[in-house]
PDB file of C-alpha atoms in Angstrom:
ATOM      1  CA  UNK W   1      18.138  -2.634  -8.189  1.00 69.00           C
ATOM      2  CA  UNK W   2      15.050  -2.197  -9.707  1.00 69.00           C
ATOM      3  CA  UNK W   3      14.664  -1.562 -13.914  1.00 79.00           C
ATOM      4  CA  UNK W   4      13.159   2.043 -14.278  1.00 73.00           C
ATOM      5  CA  UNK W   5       9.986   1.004 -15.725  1.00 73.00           C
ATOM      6  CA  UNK W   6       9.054  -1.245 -12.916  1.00 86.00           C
ATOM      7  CA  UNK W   7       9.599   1.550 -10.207  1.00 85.00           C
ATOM      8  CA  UNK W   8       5.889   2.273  -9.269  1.00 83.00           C
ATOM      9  CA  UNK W   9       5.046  -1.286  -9.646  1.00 87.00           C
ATOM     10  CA  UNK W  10       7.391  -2.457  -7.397  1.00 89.00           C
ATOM     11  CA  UNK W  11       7.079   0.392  -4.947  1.00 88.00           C
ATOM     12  CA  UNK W  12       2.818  -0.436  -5.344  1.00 90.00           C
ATOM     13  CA  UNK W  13       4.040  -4.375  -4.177  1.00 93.00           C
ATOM     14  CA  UNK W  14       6.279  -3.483  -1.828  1.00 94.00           C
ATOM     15  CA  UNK W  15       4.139  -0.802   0.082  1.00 95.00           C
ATOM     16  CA  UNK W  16       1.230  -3.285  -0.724  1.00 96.00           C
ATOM     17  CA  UNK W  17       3.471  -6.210   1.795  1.00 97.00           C
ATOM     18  CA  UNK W  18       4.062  -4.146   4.215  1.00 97.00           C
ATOM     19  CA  UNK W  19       0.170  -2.875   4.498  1.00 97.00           C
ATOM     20  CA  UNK W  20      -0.965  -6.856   4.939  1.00 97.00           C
ATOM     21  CA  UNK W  21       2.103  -7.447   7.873  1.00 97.00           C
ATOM     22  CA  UNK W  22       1.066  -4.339   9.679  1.00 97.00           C
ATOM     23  CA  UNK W  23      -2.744  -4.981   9.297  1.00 96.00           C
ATOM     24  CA  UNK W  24      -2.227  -8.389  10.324  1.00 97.00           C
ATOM     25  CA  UNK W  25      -0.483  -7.081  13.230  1.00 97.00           C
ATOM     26  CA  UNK W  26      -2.628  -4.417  14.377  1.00 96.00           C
ATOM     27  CA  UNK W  27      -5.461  -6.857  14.431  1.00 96.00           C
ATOM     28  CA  UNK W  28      -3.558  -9.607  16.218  1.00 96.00           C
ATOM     29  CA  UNK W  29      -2.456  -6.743  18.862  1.00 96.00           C
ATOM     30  CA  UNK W  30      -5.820  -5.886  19.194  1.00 96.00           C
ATOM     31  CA  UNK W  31      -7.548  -9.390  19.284  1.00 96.00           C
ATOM     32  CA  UNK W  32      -9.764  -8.388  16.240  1.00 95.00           C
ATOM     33  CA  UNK W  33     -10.953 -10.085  13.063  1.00 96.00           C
ATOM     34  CA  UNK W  34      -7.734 -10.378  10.925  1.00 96.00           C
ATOM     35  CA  UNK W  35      -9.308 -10.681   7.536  1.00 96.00           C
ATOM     36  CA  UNK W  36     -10.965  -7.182   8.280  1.00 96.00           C
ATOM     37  CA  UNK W  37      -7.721  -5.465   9.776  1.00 95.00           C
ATOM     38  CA  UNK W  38      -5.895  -6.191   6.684  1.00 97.00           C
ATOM     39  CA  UNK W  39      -8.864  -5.606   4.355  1.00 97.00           C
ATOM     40  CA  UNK W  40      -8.884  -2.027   6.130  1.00 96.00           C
ATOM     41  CA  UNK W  41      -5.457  -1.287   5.781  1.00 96.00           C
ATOM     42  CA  UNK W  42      -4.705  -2.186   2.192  1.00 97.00           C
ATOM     43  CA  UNK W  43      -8.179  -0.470   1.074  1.00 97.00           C
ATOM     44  CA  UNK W  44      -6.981   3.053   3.016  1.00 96.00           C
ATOM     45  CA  UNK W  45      -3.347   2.578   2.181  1.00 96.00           C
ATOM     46  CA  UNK W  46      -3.412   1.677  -1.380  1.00 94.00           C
ATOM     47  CA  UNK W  47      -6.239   4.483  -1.894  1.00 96.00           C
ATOM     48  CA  UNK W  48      -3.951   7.335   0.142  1.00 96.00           C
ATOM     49  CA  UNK W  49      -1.191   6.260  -2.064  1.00 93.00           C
ATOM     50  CA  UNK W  50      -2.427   6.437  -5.241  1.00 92.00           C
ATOM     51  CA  UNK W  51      -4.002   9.488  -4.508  1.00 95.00           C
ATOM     52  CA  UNK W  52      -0.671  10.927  -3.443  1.00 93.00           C
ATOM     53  CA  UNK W  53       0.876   9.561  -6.409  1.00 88.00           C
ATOM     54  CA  UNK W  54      -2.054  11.153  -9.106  1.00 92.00           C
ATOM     55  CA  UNK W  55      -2.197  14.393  -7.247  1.00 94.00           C
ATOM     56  CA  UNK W  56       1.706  14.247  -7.222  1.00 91.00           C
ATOM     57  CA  UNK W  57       1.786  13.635 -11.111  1.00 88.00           C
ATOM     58  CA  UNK W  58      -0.910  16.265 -11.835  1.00 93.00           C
ATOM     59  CA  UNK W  59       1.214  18.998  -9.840  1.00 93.00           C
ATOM     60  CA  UNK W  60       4.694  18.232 -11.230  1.00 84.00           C
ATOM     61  CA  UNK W  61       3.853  18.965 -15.466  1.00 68.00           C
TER      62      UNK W  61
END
């Protein structure tokens, strides 16, 4: 298991691996430019996420 201080962190790298396999994929799929695909998907991903995370934060004190 994960220490309790690295929760987010690893939760940011894991969700961050899974963004690149699944943007790689899309693009392969879809015979588009892969560089872009994953570029796309980690940019909207990591940027829903954290946003989800802040507004999560904000709500909860």
């Amino acid at each position: 298991m994960v220490n309790r201080s690295y929760k987010v962190a690893s939760t940011y790298f894991g969700v961050l691996l899974a963004l690149i396999i699944t943007g790689y994929l899309a693009a392969r799929i879809g015979n588009n430019d892969r560089k872009k695909g994953i570029t796309r998907n980690v940019l909207s991903g990591l940027f829903t996420m954290t946003a989800t995370y802040l507004i999560g934060r904000l709500l909860h004190k």
